[in-house]
CSV table of C-alpha atoms in Angstrom, one decimal:
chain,number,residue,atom,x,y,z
R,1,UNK,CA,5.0,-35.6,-21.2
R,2,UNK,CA,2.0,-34.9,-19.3
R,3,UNK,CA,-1.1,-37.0,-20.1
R,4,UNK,CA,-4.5,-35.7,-21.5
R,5,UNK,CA,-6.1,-36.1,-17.9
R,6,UNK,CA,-3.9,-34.0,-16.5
R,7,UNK,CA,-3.6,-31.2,-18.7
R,8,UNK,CA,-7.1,-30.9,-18.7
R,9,UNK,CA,-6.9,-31.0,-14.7
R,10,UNK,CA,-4.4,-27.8,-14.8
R,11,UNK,CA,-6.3,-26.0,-17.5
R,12,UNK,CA,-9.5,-26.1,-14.9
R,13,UNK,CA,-6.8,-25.3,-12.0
R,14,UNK,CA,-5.8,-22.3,-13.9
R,15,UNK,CA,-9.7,-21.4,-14.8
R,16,UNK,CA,-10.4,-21.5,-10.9
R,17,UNK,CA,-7.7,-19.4,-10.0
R,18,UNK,CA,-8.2,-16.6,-12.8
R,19,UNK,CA,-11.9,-16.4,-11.3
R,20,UNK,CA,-10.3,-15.9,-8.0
R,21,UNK,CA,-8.0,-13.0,-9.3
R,22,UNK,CA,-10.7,-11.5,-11.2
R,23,UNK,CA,-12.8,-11.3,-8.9
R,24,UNK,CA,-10.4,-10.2,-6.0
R,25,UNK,CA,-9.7,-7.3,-9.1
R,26,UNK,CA,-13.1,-6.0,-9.1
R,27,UNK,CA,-13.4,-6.0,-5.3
R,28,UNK,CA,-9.6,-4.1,-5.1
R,29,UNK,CA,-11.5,-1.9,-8.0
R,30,UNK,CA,-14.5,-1.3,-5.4
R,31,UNK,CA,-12.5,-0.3,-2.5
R,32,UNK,CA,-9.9,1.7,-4.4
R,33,UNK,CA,-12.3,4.5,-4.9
R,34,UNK,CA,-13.4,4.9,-1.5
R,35,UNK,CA,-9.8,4.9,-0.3
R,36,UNK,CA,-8.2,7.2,-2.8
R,37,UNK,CA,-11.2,9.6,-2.2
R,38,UNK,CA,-10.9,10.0,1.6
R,39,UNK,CA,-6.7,10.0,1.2
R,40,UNK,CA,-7.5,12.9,-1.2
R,41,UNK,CA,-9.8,14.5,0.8
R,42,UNK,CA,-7.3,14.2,4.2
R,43,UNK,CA,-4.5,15.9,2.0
R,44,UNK,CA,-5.9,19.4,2.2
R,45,UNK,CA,-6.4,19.6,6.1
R,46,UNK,CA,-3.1,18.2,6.4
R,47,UNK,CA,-1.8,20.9,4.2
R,48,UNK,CA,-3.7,23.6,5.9
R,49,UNK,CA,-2.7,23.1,9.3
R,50,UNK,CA,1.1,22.6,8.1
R,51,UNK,CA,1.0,26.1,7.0
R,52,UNK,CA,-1.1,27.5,11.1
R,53,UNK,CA,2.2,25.6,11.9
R,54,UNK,CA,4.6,27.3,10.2
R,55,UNK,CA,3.2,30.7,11.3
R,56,UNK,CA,3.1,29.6,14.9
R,57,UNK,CA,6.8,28.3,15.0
R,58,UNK,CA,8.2,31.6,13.5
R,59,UNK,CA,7.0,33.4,16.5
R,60,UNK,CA,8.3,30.8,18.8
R,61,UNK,CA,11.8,30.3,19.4
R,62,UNK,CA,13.9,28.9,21.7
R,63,UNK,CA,13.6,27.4,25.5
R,64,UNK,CA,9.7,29.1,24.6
R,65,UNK,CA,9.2,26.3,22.2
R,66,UNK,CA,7.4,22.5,23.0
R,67,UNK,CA,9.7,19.8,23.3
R,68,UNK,CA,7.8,18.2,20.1
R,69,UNK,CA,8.8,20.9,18.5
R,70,UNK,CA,12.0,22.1,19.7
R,71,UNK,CA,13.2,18.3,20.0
R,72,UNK,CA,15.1,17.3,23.3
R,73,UNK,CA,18.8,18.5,21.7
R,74,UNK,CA,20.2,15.3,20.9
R,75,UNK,CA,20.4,13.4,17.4
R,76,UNK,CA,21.6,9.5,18.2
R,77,UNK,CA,18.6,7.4,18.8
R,78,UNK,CA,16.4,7.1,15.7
R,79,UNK,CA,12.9,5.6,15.8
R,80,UNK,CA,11.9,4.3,12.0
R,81,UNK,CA,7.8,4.4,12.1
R,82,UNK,CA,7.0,1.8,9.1
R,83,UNK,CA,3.5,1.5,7.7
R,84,UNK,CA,2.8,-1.6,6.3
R,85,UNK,CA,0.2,-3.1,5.1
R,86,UNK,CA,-1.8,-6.3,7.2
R,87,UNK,CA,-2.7,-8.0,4.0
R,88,UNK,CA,-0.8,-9.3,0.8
R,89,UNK,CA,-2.0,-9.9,-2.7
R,90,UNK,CA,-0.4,-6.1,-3.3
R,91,UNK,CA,2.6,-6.7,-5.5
R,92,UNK,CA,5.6,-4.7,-4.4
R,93,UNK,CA,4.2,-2.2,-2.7
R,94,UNK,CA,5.2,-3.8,1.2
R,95,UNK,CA,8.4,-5.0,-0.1
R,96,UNK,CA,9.1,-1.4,-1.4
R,97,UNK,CA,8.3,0.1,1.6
R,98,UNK,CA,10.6,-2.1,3.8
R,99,UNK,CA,13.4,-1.0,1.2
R,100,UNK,CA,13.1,2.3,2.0
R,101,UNK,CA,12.9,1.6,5.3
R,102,UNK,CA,16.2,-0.3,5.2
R,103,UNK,CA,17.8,2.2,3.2
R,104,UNK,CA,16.7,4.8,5.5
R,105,UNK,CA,18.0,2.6,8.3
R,106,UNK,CA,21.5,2.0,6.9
R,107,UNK,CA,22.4,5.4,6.3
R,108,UNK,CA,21.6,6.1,9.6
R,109,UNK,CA,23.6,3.1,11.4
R,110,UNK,CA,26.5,4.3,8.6
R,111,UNK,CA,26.3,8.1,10.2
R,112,UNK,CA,26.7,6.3,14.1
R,113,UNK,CA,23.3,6.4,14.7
R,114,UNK,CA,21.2,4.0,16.6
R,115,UNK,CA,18.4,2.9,15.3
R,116,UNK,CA,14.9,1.0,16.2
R,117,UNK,CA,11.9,0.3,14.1
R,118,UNK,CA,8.1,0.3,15.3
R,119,UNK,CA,6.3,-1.4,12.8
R,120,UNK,CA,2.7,-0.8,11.6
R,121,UNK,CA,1.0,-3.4,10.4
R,122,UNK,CA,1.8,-7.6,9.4
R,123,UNK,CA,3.6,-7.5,6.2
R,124,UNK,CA,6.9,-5.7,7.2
R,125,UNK,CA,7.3,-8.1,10.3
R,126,UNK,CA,9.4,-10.5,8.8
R,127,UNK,CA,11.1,-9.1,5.9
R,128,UNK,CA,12.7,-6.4,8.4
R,129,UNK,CA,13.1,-9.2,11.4
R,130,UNK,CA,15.6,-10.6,9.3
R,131,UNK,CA,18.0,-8.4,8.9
R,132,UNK,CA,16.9,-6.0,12.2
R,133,UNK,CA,15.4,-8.4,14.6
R,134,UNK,CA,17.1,-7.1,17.5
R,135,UNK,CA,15.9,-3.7,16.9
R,136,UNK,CA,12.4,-4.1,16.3
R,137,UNK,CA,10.9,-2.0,19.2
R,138,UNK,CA,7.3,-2.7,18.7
R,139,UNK,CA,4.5,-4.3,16.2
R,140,UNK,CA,1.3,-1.9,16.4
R,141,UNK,CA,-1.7,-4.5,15.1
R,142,UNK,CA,-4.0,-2.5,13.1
R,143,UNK,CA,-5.6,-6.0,11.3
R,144,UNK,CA,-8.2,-6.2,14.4
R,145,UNK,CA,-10.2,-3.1,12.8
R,146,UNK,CA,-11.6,-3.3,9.0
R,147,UNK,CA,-10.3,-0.1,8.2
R,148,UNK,CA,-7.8,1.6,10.5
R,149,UNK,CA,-9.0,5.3,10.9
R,150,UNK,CA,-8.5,8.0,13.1
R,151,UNK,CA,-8.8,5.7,16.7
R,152,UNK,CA,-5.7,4.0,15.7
R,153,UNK,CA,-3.2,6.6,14.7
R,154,UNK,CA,-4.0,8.8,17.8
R,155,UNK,CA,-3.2,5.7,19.3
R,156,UNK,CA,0.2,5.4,17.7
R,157,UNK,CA,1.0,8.8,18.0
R,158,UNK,CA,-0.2,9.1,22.2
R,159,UNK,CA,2.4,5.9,22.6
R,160,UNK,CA,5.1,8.0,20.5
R,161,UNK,CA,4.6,10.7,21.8
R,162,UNK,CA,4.6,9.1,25.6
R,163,UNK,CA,8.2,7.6,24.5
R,164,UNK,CA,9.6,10.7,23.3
R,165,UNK,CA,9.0,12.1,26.2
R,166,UNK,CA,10.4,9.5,28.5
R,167,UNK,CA,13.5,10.2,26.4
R,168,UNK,CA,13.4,6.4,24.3
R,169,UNK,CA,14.1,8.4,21.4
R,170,UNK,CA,15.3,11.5,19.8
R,171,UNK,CA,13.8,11.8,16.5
R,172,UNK,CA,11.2,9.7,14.4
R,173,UNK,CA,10.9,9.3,11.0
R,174,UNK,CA,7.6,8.3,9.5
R,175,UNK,CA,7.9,5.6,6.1
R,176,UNK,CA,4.7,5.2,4.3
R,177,UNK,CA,3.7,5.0,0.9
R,178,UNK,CA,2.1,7.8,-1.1
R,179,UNK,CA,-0.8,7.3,-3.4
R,180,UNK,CA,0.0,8.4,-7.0
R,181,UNK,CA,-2.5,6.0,-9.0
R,182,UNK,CA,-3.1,2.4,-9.6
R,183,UNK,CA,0.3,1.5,-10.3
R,184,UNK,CA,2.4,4.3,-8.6
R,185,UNK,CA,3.0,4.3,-4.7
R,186,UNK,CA,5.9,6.0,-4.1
R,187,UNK,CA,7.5,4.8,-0.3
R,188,UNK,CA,8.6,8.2,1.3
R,189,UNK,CA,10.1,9.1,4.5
R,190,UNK,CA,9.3,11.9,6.7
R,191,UNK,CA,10.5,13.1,10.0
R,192,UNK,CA,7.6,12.8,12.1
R,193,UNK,CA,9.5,13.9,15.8
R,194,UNK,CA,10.4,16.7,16.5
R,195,UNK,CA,7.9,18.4,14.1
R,196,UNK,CA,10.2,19.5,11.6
R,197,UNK,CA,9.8,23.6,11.6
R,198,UNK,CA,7.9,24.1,8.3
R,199,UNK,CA,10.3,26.1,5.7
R,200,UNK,CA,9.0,29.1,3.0
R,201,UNK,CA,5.7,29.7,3.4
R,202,UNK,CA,5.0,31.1,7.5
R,203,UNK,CA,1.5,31.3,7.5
R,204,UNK,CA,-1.7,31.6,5.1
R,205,UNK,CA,-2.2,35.3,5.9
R,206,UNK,CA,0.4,36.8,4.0
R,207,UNK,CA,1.5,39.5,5.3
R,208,UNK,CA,-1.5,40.1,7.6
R,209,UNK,CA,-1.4,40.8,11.4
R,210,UNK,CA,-2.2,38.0,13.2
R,211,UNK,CA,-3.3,37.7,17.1
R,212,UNK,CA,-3.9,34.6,19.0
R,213,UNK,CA,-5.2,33.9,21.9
R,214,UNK,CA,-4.5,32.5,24.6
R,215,UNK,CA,-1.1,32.8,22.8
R,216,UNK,CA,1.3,31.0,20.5
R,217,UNK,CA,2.9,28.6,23.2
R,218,UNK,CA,-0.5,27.4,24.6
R,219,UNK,CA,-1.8,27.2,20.7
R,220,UNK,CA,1.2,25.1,20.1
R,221,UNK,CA,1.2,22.6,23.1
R,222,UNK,CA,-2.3,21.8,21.7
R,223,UNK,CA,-1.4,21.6,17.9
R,224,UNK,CA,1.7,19.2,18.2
R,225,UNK,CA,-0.2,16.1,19.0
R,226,UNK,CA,-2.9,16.9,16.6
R,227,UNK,CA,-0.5,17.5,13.9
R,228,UNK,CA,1.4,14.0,14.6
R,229,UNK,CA,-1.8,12.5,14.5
R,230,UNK,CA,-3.0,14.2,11.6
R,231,UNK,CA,0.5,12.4,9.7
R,232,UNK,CA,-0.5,9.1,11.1
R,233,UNK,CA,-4.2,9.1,10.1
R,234,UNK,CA,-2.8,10.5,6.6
R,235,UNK,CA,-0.4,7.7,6.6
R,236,UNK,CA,-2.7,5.5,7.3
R,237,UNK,CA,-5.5,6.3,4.8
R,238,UNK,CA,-2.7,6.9,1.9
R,239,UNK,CA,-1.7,3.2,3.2
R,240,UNK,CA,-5.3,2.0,2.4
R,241,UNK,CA,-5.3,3.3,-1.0
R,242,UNK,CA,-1.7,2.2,-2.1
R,243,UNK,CA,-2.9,-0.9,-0.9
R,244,UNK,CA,-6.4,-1.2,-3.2
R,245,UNK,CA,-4.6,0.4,-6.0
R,246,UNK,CA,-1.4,-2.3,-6.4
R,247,UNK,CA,-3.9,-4.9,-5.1
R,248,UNK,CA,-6.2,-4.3,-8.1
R,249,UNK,CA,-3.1,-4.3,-10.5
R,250,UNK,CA,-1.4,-7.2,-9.1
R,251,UNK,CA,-5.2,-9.1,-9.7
R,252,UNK,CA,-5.2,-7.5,-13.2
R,253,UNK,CA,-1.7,-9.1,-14.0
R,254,UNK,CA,-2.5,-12.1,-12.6
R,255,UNK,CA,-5.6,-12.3,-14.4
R,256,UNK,CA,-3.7,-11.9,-17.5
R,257,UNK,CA,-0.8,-14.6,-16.8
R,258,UNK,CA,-3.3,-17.1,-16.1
R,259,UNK,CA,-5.1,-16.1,-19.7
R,260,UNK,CA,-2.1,-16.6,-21.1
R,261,UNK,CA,-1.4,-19.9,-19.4
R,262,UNK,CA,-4.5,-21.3,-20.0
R,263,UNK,CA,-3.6,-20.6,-24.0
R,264,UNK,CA,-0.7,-22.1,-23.7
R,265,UNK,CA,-2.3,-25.4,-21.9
R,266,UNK,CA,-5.0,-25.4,-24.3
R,267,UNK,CA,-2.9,-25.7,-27.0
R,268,UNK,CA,-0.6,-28.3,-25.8
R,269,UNK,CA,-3.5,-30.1,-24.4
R,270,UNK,CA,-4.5,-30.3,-28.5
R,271,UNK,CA,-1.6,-31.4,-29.9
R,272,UNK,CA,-1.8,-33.8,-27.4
R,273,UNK,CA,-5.3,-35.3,-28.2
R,274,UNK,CA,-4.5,-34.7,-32.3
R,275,UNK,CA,-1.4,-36.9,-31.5
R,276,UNK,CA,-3.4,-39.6,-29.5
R,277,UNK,CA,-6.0,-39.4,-32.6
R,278,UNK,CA,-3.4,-40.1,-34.8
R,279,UNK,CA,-1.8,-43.1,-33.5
R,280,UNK,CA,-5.1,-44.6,-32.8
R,281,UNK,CA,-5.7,-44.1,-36.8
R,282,UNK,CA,-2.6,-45.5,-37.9
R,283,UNK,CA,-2.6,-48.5,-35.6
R,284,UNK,CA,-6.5,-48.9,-36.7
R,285,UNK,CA,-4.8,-49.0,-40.6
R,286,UNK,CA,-1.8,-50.9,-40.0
R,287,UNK,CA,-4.3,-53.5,-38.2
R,288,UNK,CA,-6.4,-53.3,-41.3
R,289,UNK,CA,-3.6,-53.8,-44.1
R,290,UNK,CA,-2.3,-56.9,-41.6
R,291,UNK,CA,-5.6,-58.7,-41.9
């Protein structure tokens, strides 16, 4: 049984570390509403120019279509773009991620693909090394910057896009969480290249006569990149925010446990003293009744 000293030193032990948590809570609470704001505010553009796509690609067809959009005709090497995040203290949400990644990964090896990761970010290294370490194709660092913006997913998606066109890779699939709330980020996968051709909608001009200029190839040699970069910098930002938000509920939980614990301690730490008290008076009367 542990002595008085030393339940008193975990009960401070667990004190120190609840500040810790609480106060990594409130800073998770502070950032969380910067990040969800500008994820929020990215969703529209994102949205907007997915529908300029779709109107573009149903008037180009065939050999007149861009290779990112049009794809090289094959379908056997798979590139699996994961977005992790570079810091922990975020509950599931990496681990999460990497299982979708894996599942995504196994169905494709299962169908005769062959497939290659290119990892964003620390926290997916290893989990994914173990099981895939000889098809890890790259880690992209985005740790060096204090929020990874815009800069660093044109950066990822220039070196895609570079390797696509090299022929390293057939298609890319993009796995990243989506920001729901504080304690929902659902992992989803998207193909990223070729640019999926956008289905229902065509356009955002109804039935309206449209006329570009200089004309729809040119308009869509310029729009692929942007649009591939527009998913990475969304990935990214919805990345930032599904970080804050589990962050700040892991902290709260944590919080919480180490309440609980220090009840617990408190109370055995008690009984333990009421115990000690007790012996000390009954040895104190048995002395007395000796004498």
């Amino acid at each position: 049984m542990a002595s008085l000293k030393e339940l008193k030193g975990r009960i401070n032990s667990v004190k120190s570390t609840q500040k810790i948590t609480k106060a990594k809570q409130m800073v998770a609470a502070a950032k969380l509403r910067r990040a969800q704001a500008a994820a929020e505010a990215a969703r529209p553009y994102a949205e907007r120019l997915s529908g300029v796509m779709a109107s573009l690609a149903g008037k180009v067809s065939g050999d007149s279509a861009p290779q990112l959009l049009a794809g090289n005709g094959a379908d056997q090497r798979h590139l699996l773009v994961v977005v992790n995040t570079d810091k922990g203290l975020c509950g599931g949400l990496n681990a999460n991620i990497v299982k979708a990644a894996k599942v995504k990964a196994r169905a494709l090896l299962n169908e005769g693909k062959d497939v290659q990761f290119y990892l964003v970010g620390k926290k997916g290294r290893a989990p994914i090394k173990r099981d895939y370490a000889d098809r890890i194709e790259k880690h992209f660092d985005t740790s060096e910057v204090r929020t990874p913006g815009f800069d660093e997913a044109e950066a990822i998606a220039d070196d895609l896009i570079e390797r696509f066109e090299k022929g390293e890779f057939d298609v890319a699939h993009l796995v990243y969480p989506v920001f729901q709330s504080a304690l929902v980020q659902d992992p989803t996968v998207d193909q990223l290249i070729p640019v999926p051709s956008p289905e229902g909608d065509t356009g955002t001009a109804g039935d309206a006569v449209v006329e570009y200029e200089p004309g729809e190839e040119e308009i869509l040699e310029e729009l692929l990149p942007r649009y591939v970069k527009t998913q990475l910098f969304g990935a990214l930002l919805e990345r930032e925010a599904s970080e804050q938000g589990a962050s700040m509920t892991a902290m709260d939980n944590a919080t919480r446990n180490a309440g609980d614990l220090i009840k617990d301690l408190t109370i055995q730490y008690n009984r333990s003293r009421q115990a000690a008290i007790t012996t000390e008076l009954i040895e104190i009367i048995a002395g007395a009744e000796a004498l």
